[in-house]
Tab-separated table of C-alpha atoms and ligand atoms in Angstrom:
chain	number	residue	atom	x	y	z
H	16	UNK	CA	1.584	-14.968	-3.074
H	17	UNK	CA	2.863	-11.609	-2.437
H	18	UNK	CA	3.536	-8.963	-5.418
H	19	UNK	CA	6.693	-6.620	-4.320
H	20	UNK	CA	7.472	-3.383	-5.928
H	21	UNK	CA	11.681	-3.775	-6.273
H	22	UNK	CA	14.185	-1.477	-7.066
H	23	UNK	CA	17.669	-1.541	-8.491
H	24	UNK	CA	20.295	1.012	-7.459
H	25	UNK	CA	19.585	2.379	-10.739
H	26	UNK	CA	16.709	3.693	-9.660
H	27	UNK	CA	14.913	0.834	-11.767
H	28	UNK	CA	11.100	-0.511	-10.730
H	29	UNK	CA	9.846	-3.742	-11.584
H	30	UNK	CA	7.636	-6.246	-10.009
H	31	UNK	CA	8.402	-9.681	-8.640
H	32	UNK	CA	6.226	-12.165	-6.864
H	33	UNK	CA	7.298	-14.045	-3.548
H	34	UNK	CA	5.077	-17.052	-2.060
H	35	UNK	CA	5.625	-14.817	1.556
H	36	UNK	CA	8.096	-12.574	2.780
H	37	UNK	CA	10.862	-15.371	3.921
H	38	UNK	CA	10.873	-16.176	0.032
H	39	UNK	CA	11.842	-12.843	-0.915
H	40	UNK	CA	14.729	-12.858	1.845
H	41	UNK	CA	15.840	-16.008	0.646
H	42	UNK	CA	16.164	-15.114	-2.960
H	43	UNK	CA	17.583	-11.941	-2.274
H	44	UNK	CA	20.170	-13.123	0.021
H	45	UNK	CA	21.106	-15.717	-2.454
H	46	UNK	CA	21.418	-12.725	-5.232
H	47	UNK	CA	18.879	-14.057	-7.160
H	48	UNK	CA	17.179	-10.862	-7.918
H	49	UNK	CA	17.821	-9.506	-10.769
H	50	UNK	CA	17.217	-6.351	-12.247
H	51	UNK	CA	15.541	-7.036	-15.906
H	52	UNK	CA	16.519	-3.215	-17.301
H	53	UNK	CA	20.134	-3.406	-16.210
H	54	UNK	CA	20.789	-6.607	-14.652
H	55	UNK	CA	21.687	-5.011	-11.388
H	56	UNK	CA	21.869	-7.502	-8.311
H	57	UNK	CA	21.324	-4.519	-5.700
H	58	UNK	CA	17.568	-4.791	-5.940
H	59	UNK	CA	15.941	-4.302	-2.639
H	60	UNK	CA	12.205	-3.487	-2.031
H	61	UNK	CA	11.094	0.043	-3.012
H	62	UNK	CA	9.369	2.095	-0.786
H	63	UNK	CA	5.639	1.629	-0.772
H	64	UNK	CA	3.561	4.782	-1.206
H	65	UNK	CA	2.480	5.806	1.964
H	66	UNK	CA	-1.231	5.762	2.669
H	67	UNK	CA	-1.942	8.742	3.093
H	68	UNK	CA	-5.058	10.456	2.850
H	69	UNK	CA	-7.345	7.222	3.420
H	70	UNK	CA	-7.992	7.261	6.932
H	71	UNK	CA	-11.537	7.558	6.835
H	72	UNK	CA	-12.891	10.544	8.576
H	73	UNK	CA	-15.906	9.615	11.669
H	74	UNK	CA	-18.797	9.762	9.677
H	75	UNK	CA	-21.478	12.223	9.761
H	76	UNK	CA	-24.379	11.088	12.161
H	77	UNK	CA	-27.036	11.416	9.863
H	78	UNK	CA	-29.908	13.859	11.129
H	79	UNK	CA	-32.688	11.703	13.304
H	80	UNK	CA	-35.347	14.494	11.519
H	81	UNK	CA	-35.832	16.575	8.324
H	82	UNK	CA	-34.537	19.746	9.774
H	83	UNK	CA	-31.051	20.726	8.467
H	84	UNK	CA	-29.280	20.960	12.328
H	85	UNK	CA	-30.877	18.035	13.257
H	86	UNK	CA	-33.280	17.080	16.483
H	87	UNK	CA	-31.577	19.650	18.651
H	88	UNK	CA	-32.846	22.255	16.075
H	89	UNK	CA	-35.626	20.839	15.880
H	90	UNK	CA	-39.086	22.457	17.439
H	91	UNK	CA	-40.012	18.633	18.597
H	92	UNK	CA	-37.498	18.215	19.368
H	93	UNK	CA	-37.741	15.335	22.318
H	94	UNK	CA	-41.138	14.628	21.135
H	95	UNK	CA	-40.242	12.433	18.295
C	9	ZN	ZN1	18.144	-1.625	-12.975
């Protein structure tokens, strides 16, 4: 099951689920989606937020040693 965002050309949001995408293109080429504000048959899928801001960032490599800049600041450094 799939859970679309929808919007009427009323600017209208409301939620609908689908079993998979080719149900929600059969139901909305048969007009059977409906807005349930206004009753508005324009409905079409609203534009997902994009996803921004959650690419995730290369992590840190976490010091090998205690010292703050790592083993290359470190004085043993290549001993250890
Ligand atoms: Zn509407």
């Amino acid at each position: 099951m799939i859970l679309y965002t929808l919007r009427c050309s009323h600017d209208h949001h409301f939620e609908e689920w689908f079993s998979n995408s080719a149900d929600y293109d059969a139901k909305k080429d048969a007009a059977s989606l409906v807005c349930p504000e206004c009753g508005d048959k324009d409905v079409g899928k609203a534009i997902m937020a994009p996803n921004v801001g959650k690419s995730s960032a290369a992590p840190m490599p976490a010091p090998s040693c205690g010292t703050p800049m790592g083993c290359g600041g470190c004085p043993m450094a290549g001993q250890h």
